[in-house]
Coordinates of C-alpha atoms in Angstrom, one line a residue:
X1 CA 211.8 267.9 172.8
X2 CA 213.1 265.1 170.6
X3 CA 214.1 266.3 167.1
X4 CA 212.5 264.9 164.0
X5 CA 215.9 263.5 162.9
X6 CA 216.2 261.6 166.2
X7 CA 212.7 260.3 166.0
X8 CA 213.2 259.1 162.4
X9 CA 216.5 257.4 163.5
X10 CA 214.7 255.7 166.4
X11 CA 211.9 254.5 164.2
X12 CA 214.3 253.1 161.6
X13 CA 216.1 251.3 164.4
X14 CA 212.9 249.8 165.7
X15 CA 211.9 248.7 162.2
X16 CA 215.2 247.0 161.7
X17 CA 214.8 245.2 165.0
X18 CA 211.4 244.1 164.0
X19 CA 212.7 242.7 160.7
X20 CA 215.5 241.0 162.5
X21 CA 213.0 239.4 164.9
X22 CA 211.0 238.0 162.0
X23 CA 214.2 236.5 160.6
X24 CA 215.3 235.0 163.8
X25 CA 211.8 233.6 164.4
X26 CA 212.1 231.5 161.2
X27 CA 210.0 233.9 159.1
X28 CA 212.8 234.9 156.7
X29 CA 210.6 234.6 153.6
X30 CA 208.1 237.1 155.0
X31 CA 210.4 239.6 156.6
X32 CA 210.6 241.8 153.5
X33 CA 207.0 241.7 152.3
X34 CA 204.6 244.6 152.1
X35 CA 206.8 247.4 153.4
X36 CA 205.5 251.0 153.4
X37 CA 205.7 254.0 152.7
X38 CA 204.0 253.3 149.4
X39 CA 200.8 251.4 150.0
X40 CA 201.4 247.9 148.6
X41 CA 199.3 245.9 146.3
X42 CA 198.4 243.1 148.6
X43 CA 198.1 239.4 147.5
X44 CA 194.9 237.5 148.2
X45 CA 194.8 235.6 151.4
X46 CA 192.8 232.5 151.6
X47 CA 194.5 230.9 154.6
X48 CA 193.1 230.4 158.1
X49 CA 194.2 232.1 161.3
X50 CA 195.3 229.4 163.7
X51 CA 195.6 230.6 167.3
X52 CA 199.0 230.3 168.8
X53 CA 199.2 227.9 171.7
X54 CA 200.3 229.8 174.9
X55 CA 200.9 228.6 178.4
X56 CA 200.8 231.0 181.2
X57 CA 201.8 228.7 184.0
X58 CA 205.2 227.4 185.1
X59 CA 206.8 225.5 187.9
X60 CA 205.7 227.3 191.1
X61 CA 208.0 226.0 193.8
X62 CA 210.6 228.7 193.2
X63 CA 208.3 231.5 192.5
X64 CA 205.9 231.0 195.4
X65 CA 208.8 231.3 197.9
X66 CA 209.3 234.9 196.8
X67 CA 205.6 235.9 197.0
X68 CA 204.4 237.3 200.3
X69 CA 201.1 236.1 201.7
X70 CA 198.3 238.4 200.6
X71 CA 196.9 238.8 204.0
X72 CA 200.3 239.8 205.4
X73 CA 201.1 242.3 202.6
X74 CA 197.7 244.0 202.7
X75 CA 196.9 243.5 206.4
X76 CA 193.7 241.6 205.8
X77 CA 191.7 240.1 208.7
X78 CA 190.3 236.7 208.2
X79 CA 186.5 236.6 208.3
X80 CA 184.7 234.1 210.6
X81 CA 184.6 231.1 208.2
X82 CA 185.0 227.6 209.4
X83 CA 188.3 225.7 209.0
X84 CA 188.4 222.5 207.0
X85 CA 188.2 219.4 209.2
X86 CA 188.9 215.7 208.6
X87 CA 185.1 215.1 208.3
X88 CA 185.0 217.7 205.5
X89 CA 187.8 215.9 203.7
X90 CA 186.0 212.6 204.0
X91 CA 182.9 214.2 202.4
X92 CA 184.9 215.7 199.5
X93 CA 186.8 212.4 198.9
X94 CA 183.5 210.5 198.7
X95 CA 181.9 213.0 196.4
X96 CA 185.0 213.5 194.1
X97 CA 187.1 210.4 194.2
X98 CA 190.6 211.1 192.9
X99 CA 189.8 214.7 192.3
X100 CA 190.6 216.2 195.7
X101 CA 194.0 217.8 195.6
X102 CA 196.1 218.4 198.8
X103 CA 199.6 218.1 197.3
X104 CA 201.4 221.4 198.3
X105 CA 203.3 221.7 195.0
X106 CA 200.1 221.5 192.9
X107 CA 198.3 223.8 195.3
X108 CA 200.9 226.5 195.0
X109 CA 200.0 226.9 191.3
X110 CA 196.5 227.8 192.3
X111 CA 197.5 229.8 195.4
X112 CA 199.7 232.2 193.6
X113 CA 198.4 234.6 190.9
X114 CA 199.9 234.8 187.4
X115 CA 201.7 238.1 188.2
X116 CA 203.3 236.6 191.3
X117 CA 201.9 239.4 193.5
X118 CA 199.3 237.6 195.6
X119 CA 199.5 234.4 197.5
X120 CA 196.9 232.4 199.4
X121 CA 197.3 229.4 201.6
X122 CA 194.5 227.1 200.6
X123 CA 195.1 223.4 201.5
X124 CA 192.3 221.9 199.4
X125 CA 191.5 222.1 195.7
X126 CA 188.4 220.4 194.3
X127 CA 188.0 219.4 190.6
X128 CA 184.3 218.7 189.9
X129 CA 183.3 217.5 186.4
X130 CA 179.6 218.2 186.5
X131 CA 177.2 220.9 187.5
X132 CA 175.6 218.5 190.1
X133 CA 179.0 218.0 191.7
X134 CA 179.5 221.8 192.0
X135 CA 176.0 222.0 193.4
X136 CA 176.7 219.4 196.1
X137 CA 180.1 221.1 197.0
X138 CA 178.5 224.5 197.4
X139 CA 175.5 223.1 199.4
X140 CA 177.9 221.4 201.8
X141 CA 180.2 224.4 202.1
X142 CA 177.3 226.8 202.7
X143 CA 176.0 224.5 205.4
X144 CA 179.4 224.3 207.0
X145 CA 180.3 228.0 206.5
X146 CA 183.3 227.1 204.4
X147 CA 184.7 229.8 202.1
X148 CA 185.1 228.9 198.5
X149 CA 187.4 230.4 195.8
X150 CA 186.1 229.6 192.2
X151 CA 189.0 229.3 189.8
X152 CA 189.4 228.9 186.0
X153 CA 192.7 229.2 184.2
X154 CA 194.1 231.6 186.9
X155 CA 195.2 234.2 184.3
X156 CA 193.5 237.1 186.1
X157 CA 195.4 240.3 186.8
X158 CA 193.6 241.7 189.8
X159 CA 193.7 238.8 192.3
X160 CA 190.2 237.6 191.7
X161 CA 191.1 234.0 191.0
X162 CA 193.4 233.1 194.0
X163 CA 192.5 232.7 197.7
X164 CA 193.4 235.3 200.3
X165 CA 193.4 232.9 203.2
X166 CA 192.5 229.2 203.2
X167 CA 189.4 229.2 201.0
X168 CA 188.6 225.9 199.3
X169 CA 189.5 226.2 195.6
X170 CA 186.9 224.9 193.3
X171 CA 188.5 224.5 189.9
X172 CA 186.6 224.2 186.6
X173 CA 189.6 222.6 184.8
X174 CA 187.8 219.3 184.3
X175 CA 184.5 220.8 183.2
X176 CA 185.7 221.2 179.6
X177 CA 183.0 219.5 177.4
X178 CA 181.3 221.1 174.5
X179 CA 177.6 220.6 174.9
X180 CA 176.3 221.6 171.5
X181 CA 176.9 223.8 168.5
X182 CA 174.3 224.9 166.0
X183 CA 175.8 225.7 162.6
X184 CA 172.6 227.5 161.6
X185 CA 172.5 230.0 164.4
X186 CA 176.2 230.0 165.4
X187 CA 175.3 229.3 169.1
X188 CA 177.8 227.3 171.1
X189 CA 177.0 225.8 174.5
X190 CA 179.8 224.5 176.6
X191 CA 181.0 223.8 180.1
X192 CA 182.8 226.7 181.9
X193 CA 186.2 225.0 182.0
X194 CA 186.7 225.0 178.2
X195 CA 189.9 226.8 177.3
X196 CA 189.2 229.7 175.0
X197 CA 191.8 228.6 172.4
X198 CA 190.4 225.1 172.2
X199 CA 186.9 226.5 171.6
X200 CA 188.2 228.7 168.8
X201 CA 190.0 225.7 167.2
X202 CA 186.8 223.7 167.4
X203 CA 184.8 226.5 165.8
X204 CA 187.3 227.3 163.0
X205 CA 186.9 223.7 161.8
X206 CA 183.3 224.6 161.3
X207 CA 184.0 228.0 159.7
X208 CA 183.2 230.0 162.8
X209 CA 185.2 231.8 165.5
X210 CA 184.8 232.9 169.1
X211 CA 183.7 236.5 169.5
X212 CA 186.5 236.9 172.1
X213 CA 190.2 236.8 171.7
X214 CA 192.8 237.3 174.5
X215 CA 196.5 237.0 174.9
X216 CA 195.9 234.3 177.5
X217 CA 193.7 232.3 175.3
X218 CA 195.9 229.2 175.7
X219 CA 195.1 229.0 179.4
X220 CA 192.0 231.0 180.3
X221 CA 188.6 229.4 180.7
X222 CA 185.4 230.6 179.1
X223 CA 183.7 230.6 182.5
X224 CA 186.4 232.9 183.9
X225 CA 186.1 235.1 180.8
X226 CA 182.4 235.5 181.4
X227 CA 182.9 236.0 185.2
X228 CA 185.2 238.9 184.6
X229 CA 183.4 240.2 181.5
X230 CA 186.7 240.0 179.6
X231 CA 187.0 242.5 176.7
X232 CA 189.9 241.4 174.6
X233 CA 191.0 242.1 171.0
X234 CA 187.7 241.5 169.2
X235 CA 185.4 243.7 171.3
X236 CA 185.3 246.5 168.7
X237 CA 184.3 244.1 166.0
X238 CA 181.8 241.8 167.9
X239 CA 180.9 243.7 171.0
X240 CA 181.2 242.7 174.7
X241 CA 180.3 239.4 176.4
X242 CA 177.2 241.1 177.8
X243 CA 175.9 241.1 174.2
X244 CA 177.2 237.8 172.9
X245 CA 176.5 235.6 175.9
X246 CA 173.0 234.3 175.4
X247 CA 172.6 232.1 178.5
X248 CA 174.4 230.8 181.6
X249 CA 174.1 227.9 184.0
X250 CA 175.1 229.0 187.4
X251 CA 175.3 227.3 190.8
X252 CA 174.4 229.7 193.7
X253 CA 176.0 229.7 197.1
X254 CA 173.4 227.4 198.6
X255 CA 173.8 224.8 195.8
X256 CA 170.7 225.8 193.8
X257 CA 171.3 225.4 190.1
X258 CA 170.0 228.4 188.0
X259 CA 169.6 227.1 184.5
X260 CA 169.3 230.0 182.2
X261 CA 171.3 228.4 179.4
X262 CA 169.1 229.9 176.6
X263 CA 170.2 229.7 173.0
X264 CA 167.8 232.3 171.8
X265 CA 169.0 235.6 170.4
X266 CA 165.7 237.2 171.6
X267 CA 164.3 236.4 175.0
X268 CA 162.6 239.3 176.7
X269 CA 160.9 237.3 179.5
X270 CA 161.4 239.2 182.8
X271 CA 164.7 240.1 184.3
X272 CA 167.8 239.2 182.4
X273 CA 169.4 237.3 185.3
X274 CA 172.5 236.2 183.4
X275 CA 173.7 239.8 183.4
X276 CA 174.1 239.6 187.2
X277 CA 176.8 237.0 186.9
X278 CA 178.6 238.4 183.9
X279 CA 181.4 240.4 185.5
X280 CA 180.5 239.4 189.1
X281 CA 183.9 237.5 189.4
X282 CA 182.4 234.5 191.1
X283 CA 181.0 236.4 194.1
X284 CA 177.3 235.7 193.3
X285 CA 177.6 232.1 191.9
X286 CA 179.9 229.7 190.0
X287 CA 179.3 229.7 186.3
X288 CA 179.2 226.0 185.1
X289 CA 178.1 226.4 181.5
X290 CA 177.8 229.1 178.8
X291 CA 175.8 229.7 175.7
X292 CA 177.5 232.1 173.4
X293 CA 176.8 233.6 169.9
X294 CA 179.7 232.9 167.6
X295 CA 180.3 234.8 164.3
X296 CA 181.3 233.3 161.0
X297 CA 185.0 233.2 160.3
X298 CA 186.0 236.0 158.0
X299 CA 187.2 235.1 154.5
X300 CA 189.5 238.0 154.3
X301 CA 191.9 239.1 157.1
X302 CA 194.5 241.9 156.8
X303 CA 196.9 243.3 159.4
X304 CA 198.8 246.5 159.3
X305 CA 201.6 247.4 161.8
X306 CA 202.2 251.1 161.6
X307 CA 204.7 253.5 163.0
X308 CA 204.3 257.1 164.0
X309 CA 204.9 258.5 167.5
X310 CA 203.2 255.2 168.5
X311 CA 203.0 251.7 167.2
X312 CA 199.6 250.9 165.9
X313 CA 198.3 247.4 165.0
X314 CA 195.1 247.2 162.8
X315 CA 193.3 244.1 161.8
X316 CA 190.5 244.1 159.3
X317 CA 188.1 241.2 158.6
X318 CA 185.5 240.9 156.0
X319 CA 184.0 238.7 153.3
X320 CA 185.6 240.1 150.2
X321 CA 189.4 240.2 150.1
X322 CA 189.7 242.6 147.1
X323 CA 187.2 245.0 148.6
X324 CA 188.9 245.0 152.0
X325 CA 192.3 245.5 150.5
X326 CA 191.1 248.4 148.4
X327 CA 189.6 250.1 151.4
X328 CA 192.7 249.5 153.5
X329 CA 195.0 250.7 150.8
X330 CA 193.0 253.9 150.5
X331 CA 193.1 254.5 154.2
X332 CA 196.9 253.9 154.3
X333 CA 197.5 256.2 151.4
X334 CA 195.5 259.0 153.2
X335 CA 197.2 258.7 156.6
X336 CA 200.7 258.6 155.0
X337 CA 200.0 261.5 152.8
X338 CA 198.9 263.7 155.7
X339 CA 201.8 262.5 157.9
X340 CA 199.9 260.6 160.5
X341 CA 201.9 257.4 159.7
X342 CA 205.6 257.4 158.8
X343 CA 206.3 253.8 158.2
X344 CA 205.0 250.2 158.7
X345 CA 204.5 246.8 157.4
X346 CA 201.5 244.9 156.0
X347 CA 200.5 241.2 156.4
X348 CA 198.0 238.9 154.7
X349 CA 199.9 235.7 155.2
X350 CA 199.0 233.6 158.2
X351 CA 202.4 233.2 159.7
X352 CA 203.3 236.9 159.5
X353 CA 199.9 237.9 160.9
X354 CA 200.6 235.6 163.9
X355 CA 204.1 237.0 164.2
X356 CA 202.9 240.6 164.4
X357 CA 200.1 239.7 166.8
X358 CA 202.7 238.0 169.0
X359 CA 204.4 241.4 169.6
X360 CA 201.2 242.7 171.1
X361 CA 200.2 239.6 173.0
X362 CA 203.5 239.1 174.7
X363 CA 203.8 242.6 176.2
X364 CA 202.5 241.5 179.5
X365 CA 204.9 238.5 179.7
X366 CA 207.8 240.7 178.7
X367 CA 207.1 243.3 181.5
X368 CA 206.8 240.6 184.1
X369 CA 210.4 239.5 183.3
X370 CA 211.6 243.2 183.6
X371 CA 210.8 243.6 187.3
X372 CA 207.9 244.1 189.6
X373 CA 204.8 245.3 187.6
X374 CA 202.1 247.5 189.0
X375 CA 199.3 246.9 186.4
X376 CA 196.3 249.1 185.8
X377 CA 193.4 248.4 183.4
X378 CA 191.6 251.6 182.8
X379 CA 189.2 253.4 180.4
X380 CA 189.6 257.0 179.4
X381 CA 188.1 259.4 176.8
X382 CA 190.1 259.0 173.7
X383 CA 191.6 262.5 173.8
X384 CA 193.0 261.7 177.3
X385 CA 194.1 258.1 176.8
X386 CA 197.9 258.7 176.8
X387 CA 198.1 261.7 179.1
X388 CA 198.2 259.6 182.2
X389 CA 201.3 257.8 181.0
X390 CA 203.2 261.0 180.6
X391 CA 201.9 262.2 184.0
X392 CA 203.0 259.1 185.8
X393 CA 206.4 259.2 184.2
X394 CA 206.9 262.7 185.5
X395 CA 205.4 261.9 188.9
X396 CA 207.5 258.8 189.6
X397 CA 210.8 259.8 187.9
X398 CA 213.7 257.5 188.5
X399 CA 211.7 255.4 191.0
X400 CA 210.0 253.7 188.0
X401 CA 212.2 251.6 185.8
X402 CA 209.6 252.2 183.0
X403 CA 206.1 253.4 182.5
X404 CA 204.3 251.7 179.6
X405 CA 200.9 252.4 178.1
X406 CA 199.3 250.1 175.5
X407 CA 195.8 248.9 174.9
X408 CA 192.7 249.2 172.6
X409 CA 192.5 252.5 170.9
X410 CA 189.1 251.8 169.4
X411 CA 187.4 251.5 172.8
X412 CA 189.4 253.8 175.0
X413 CA 191.0 250.9 177.1
X414 CA 194.5 251.6 178.3
X415 CA 196.7 249.1 180.1
X416 CA 199.0 251.2 182.3
X417 CA 202.1 249.3 183.5
X418 CA 204.6 250.7 185.9
X419 CA 207.8 248.6 186.5
X420 CA 210.2 248.9 189.4
X421 CA 213.2 246.7 190.3
X422 CA 211.2 245.1 193.1
X423 CA 208.0 245.7 195.0
X424 CA 208.2 249.0 196.8
X425 CA 205.4 250.3 199.0
X426 CA 206.5 253.9 198.5
X427 CA 206.1 253.5 194.8
X428 CA 202.7 252.0 195.2
X429 CA 201.7 254.8 197.6
X430 CA 202.8 257.3 194.9
X431 CA 200.6 255.6 192.4
X432 CA 197.5 254.9 194.5
X433 CA 195.1 256.6 195.1
X434 CA 196.5 259.4 192.9
X435 CA 195.9 257.4 189.7
X436 CA 192.3 256.7 190.6
X437 CA 191.7 260.3 191.5
X438 CA 193.1 261.3 188.1
X439 CA 190.9 258.8 186.3
X440 CA 187.8 260.0 188.1
X441 CA 188.6 263.7 187.4
X442 CA 188.8 262.8 183.7
X443 CA 185.5 260.8 183.5
X444 CA 187.2 257.4 183.2
X445 CA 186.9 254.0 184.7
X446 CA 189.3 252.3 187.1
X447 CA 188.5 248.9 185.5
X448 CA 188.0 248.5 181.8
X449 CA 188.0 244.8 181.3
X450 CA 189.8 242.9 184.0
X451 CA 187.4 243.4 186.9
X452 CA 188.1 244.6 190.4
X453 CA 189.2 241.3 192.1
X454 CA 191.1 241.8 195.3
X455 CA 193.3 244.7 194.3
X456 CA 190.7 247.2 193.3
X457 CA 187.6 246.5 195.4
X458 CA 188.2 249.4 197.8
X459 CA 188.6 251.8 194.9
X460 CA 185.2 251.1 193.3
X461 CA 183.8 254.5 194.5
X462 CA 186.1 256.3 192.0
X463 CA 183.9 254.8 189.2
X464 CA 180.6 254.0 190.8
X465 CA 178.3 256.1 193.0
X466 CA 177.7 255.0 196.6
X467 CA 174.1 254.1 195.9
X468 CA 175.1 251.8 193.1
X469 CA 177.7 250.0 195.3
X470 CA 175.0 249.6 198.1
X471 CA 172.7 247.9 195.6
X472 CA 175.5 245.6 194.6
X473 CA 176.1 244.7 198.2
X474 CA 172.4 244.0 198.7
X475 CA 172.5 241.7 195.7
X476 CA 175.5 239.9 197.3
X477 CA 173.6 239.5 200.6
X478 CA 170.5 238.1 198.9
X479 CA 172.3 235.5 196.7
X480 CA 175.2 234.7 199.1
X481 CA 174.0 235.6 202.7
X482 CA 176.9 233.9 204.4
X483 CA 179.4 235.5 202.0
X484 CA 181.2 232.2 201.2
X485 CA 181.7 232.9 197.5
X486 CA 185.1 234.5 196.6
X487 CA 185.3 236.5 199.8
X488 CA 187.5 239.6 200.1
X489 CA 186.9 240.3 196.4
X490 CA 185.1 242.8 194.1
X491 CA 183.1 244.7 196.7
X492 CA 184.1 246.6 199.8
X493 CA 182.6 245.6 203.1
X494 CA 179.1 247.0 204.0
X495 CA 180.8 249.2 206.6
X496 CA 182.5 251.2 203.8

């Protein structure tokens, strides 16, 4: 067991490194502000939080050469979909002039997932701009039995956004218009291809914010967020997308447009059909527009970065800065007095808040540069949330370069990341299905907020009863009888 003296020395070293990072990052004037252990008297903060622009994509020629084809690595058999013909290309070119992509270099960016673990071989990417164009594309593909892969910002972590074989990629990148915003109700309607950060910037100018915040906000699309029921950093404060999304416009597999783009906070008329498509990962329809309830921007924002056996980042938001600071100071005094927190730093200034959040948001990127990452997004009862990290460290031993657990303490969501020098099938076999069995035994969920995609579809039974999966499969068969929408994803085959 590590001694208290060693722990104290380690925490002092980490604190020094954090301060050094602030200085190197050009934040010298803020590196020494608001340091615990004595709860500080915080200055008023009237600034605005501006989201940091982040790009998740890079040149893909070099990376794609190292990524094995998904169907080869996972031994997947292609289903009986038609292959794209010259006649098909003529139709797409006439429908979407100048927006049919066949350039291999551009296609590689959409064929390879962000984690560089999966690779499809699509030869066609379509960029519709309107719902009607999406409708015509799907109607044609359904008639021709051509498989389709819906794609937003391609920031997914479970392989739901890239082809497995040669599916036609339908990108929402050029569907990025804001339809309307009501400053009285706070309801925003926009096309599915709007980038999350751009939406938040637009709303902040009007004293509102998006109820969703993600590390990939500079690249991810709101349609993809809804399709995966993304959780993110604001879930504890504003709830999940299932509550904040008021309406959707969706194109079904046969090209039918389902317009349920309601802006009403109360609409109890029959089945709530939009819920079918939230979290369905594009397997039931392509989301083309979203109506979402947006909260007012908080007048007071405070961030605390605390040290104990773990690093903990807390952000509070409210309408009265003095009141919020008083409550936070009282909380900090209490946890430090009882020894739950040993040290930390406080921030009310915009730049320092962004600097601290960058530490949390860039964990995923840092791990990717450290080796091959086996990523797992899970939910566990709070009292069990870190046990699996210790268990996996002991189980894998030196085969794992590192085992990292971080996430959202308030909602029981843990991001388990296991890093090895390179992809190793033996390491993967030691993780799966052991991990999923462990989660099931402890009443957890194998997918907390990233969906099932390609990687987790066959493990759904660890979290859902067989009867529930059968109903999901029946819904898929009704809405997409030919199975053209995002095949090989989310649900296991009927035979399972």
